[in-house]
Amino acid sequence: MTADLTLISTASVMIGCGVYLILERSLTRVLVGLVLLSNGVNVLFLVASGPAGRAPIVGLSPPPATMSDPLPQALVLTAIVITLGTTAFLLAMAYRSWQLTGHDDVQDDVEDAAIRRLAAADEASDSYDLSQRAGDEDDLVEPAQEEGRPR
Amino acid sequence: MNALVPLPVILPLLGAGLALMLSRRQALQRAVSTTTLVAVVVIASILLYQADRNGPQVIWIGGWPEPLGISLVADRVSAMMLLVSAVVTLGVLVYSIGQGMTGDDRDTPLTIYHPTYLVLAAGVGNAFLAGDLFNLFVSFEILLFASYVLLTLGGTGSRIRAGTIYVVVNIVSSMLFLISIAAVYAATGSLNLAQLAGRIAELPDSVSLVLQLLLLTTFSIKAAVFPLSFWLPDSYPTAPAPVTAVFAGLLTKVGVYAIMRIQTLLFADSPLSDLLLWAALLTMLVGILGAIAQSDIKRMLSFTLVSHIGFMLFGIGLGTAAGFSGAIFYVAHHITIQTALFLVLGLVERRAGSTSLLRLGGLARLAPLLGVLFFVPAMNLAGIPPMSGFLGKVGLLEAGLQVGSPLALALVGSSVLTSLLTLYAVAKTWSVAFWRTPEQAHEMAQALPEPDERRPLLDPEVVRHGDHVHVGTATYGRRELDEARSIRDEEDGTNRDLHQLLQAGELPDTLPRTMVGATGGLIAFSLGLTLVAGPMFGFTDRAAADMLERDPYISSVLSGGAR
């Protein structure tokens, strides 16, 4: 099988940028990263489908040998639809996160925060109560924000 | 050709549409979803019987010539998984109806719960039946989408936080799955599992190794295999109890099933045993050590869930018939038991207002029935004889001893150790939450500092200066914050321990019968697994033999001989 170098490099650049953006803290950037990533993967499917050819319409087009492979195109279509749904959902979550906290940053992992606190306080392992307290630490300040919403 | 095969997917999807249309008429909505899932249980039982008697049941959707269409296959393993998951989803549905899904939780929109739940059931069913890789991907997406919605129901702060991690991790794993699918297609020109079985064997070793590692990584994220399990304990516990229960029971097991399927069907020649066994070892130990450190029962159980995935991986990694047989039995056992335990926790939360070991105490006297309901599955999880957990573990240990390599023996040892530590974790829960008096819990809670004092350190975004608190870019006065805290305490009472709640007399005296009945039903089902363990092991032996032989699956899917 021959592969198209342009397509491969396009896909790798898109996936690389996508991965970089996913590592960001802000959910909106993560979202842009995911969109880039998924489009990069879609381009990969074009690589997988082999050399380009005529439109694969049975009965209209020239002999099957000159058609491009229709299956990866069908797969890409499905993947695009799924990405659309995911993007919409993530956008809604980012908006909700902004409503609740005033920013859309990915929040700290509860366990990590507890461990960091332990290290800061230089306590012996007493995770018995710490993880618990950490478990509730969400929305302590939220109601205040509901009243006097920032911005 | 068997027209029953697609029904476990089609019925829940139709039911979901109908339930959405009936969203204003809750009684009808409930009737629709219950009927649908009962029908799925019946169909799954018939499929199981047929698959065991006549071999794999296959249907090619859409009437395309054979290797082109989409095939759905129910062989012994998938039919059994289908039946167990159908029973569990039905049980959880009844439970959530009893909870009023969820009447006590004002954040939860009632109308979308039933349709989403049915979509989840359809996705799980499709994953077990899928006969090609892309259909497997689509079913993962169906069930994941439903799970995104269920996990963030109501959009409260903690659920959004947990949901962010869950959604992003799962999207990344889906992308990885797509990349693997593209690679598989580029290498072989097919995505049908039965066709791939022959074609992958013809590939150069290095190519098939890359494909295998890609697919294994993808499914390991879904199955929460260490070190790809980090997302699970952080996201599951915040969801409503029935949602956590059904996630814990089913979603990871779909990943385990996928690993089982590709290991036997696609990569039978290169089992990568050592890699899988190491992953199993680490998953068991890291998971259970995490469980011991937790003080919230829900988080503790999420870690035991991770840990016990290691047992299934152990059986798969061995690669022998006995190993697969043990793994299949263990999956069935673990689906029911883990779901039942999370349902019990939902009952505990309702009865005692919390699932935190810091606030609970004296539940055994307060609600003896709840004690029994917790005790039986907890002991089963730890593997106390003669229950199904014990039998499943014995099956796996025997398989490990048969193989007898140093790594397999190390895994036998760590399985025993993990079982002991599981027993320790649930015994600790039992003695604290059920055995000590509420007064003791109260004294202990009083001794703790206010959560407020910890907040600045927990969240770097919060900085305090004198009377003002800065959160991100916003600033709040001290009074505002105090007001907020009092509102929160008034509203959900989570800051009070069981003793205080009892004195305030705010807890319900009884639990809804439907919820207790559904939980009891699932526990009875898990005990039933113990009773029929003999015939069931016979069945899983046959299923494992089928998987290793591969031929029944391949020849019944590709009857025309298209390879």
Tab-separated table of C-alpha atoms in Angstrom, chain B residues 7 48 87 98 127 162 183 281 427 499:
chain	number	residue	atom	x	y	z
B	7	LEU	CA	-33.560	-6.965	19.595
B	48	LEU	CA	-28.215	-17.761	25.837
B	87	VAL	CA	-30.770	-8.436	34.751
B	98	GLY	CA	-38.404	3.376	43.895
B	127	ALA	CA	-21.133	-3.727	22.593
B	162	ALA	CA	-16.193	14.854	38.000
B	183	ALA	CA	-4.617	1.242	11.497
B	281	LEU	CA	-0.901	-7.554	39.411
B	427	ALA	CA	-14.661	-5.021	57.670
B	499	HIS	CA	-26.022	11.714	65.565
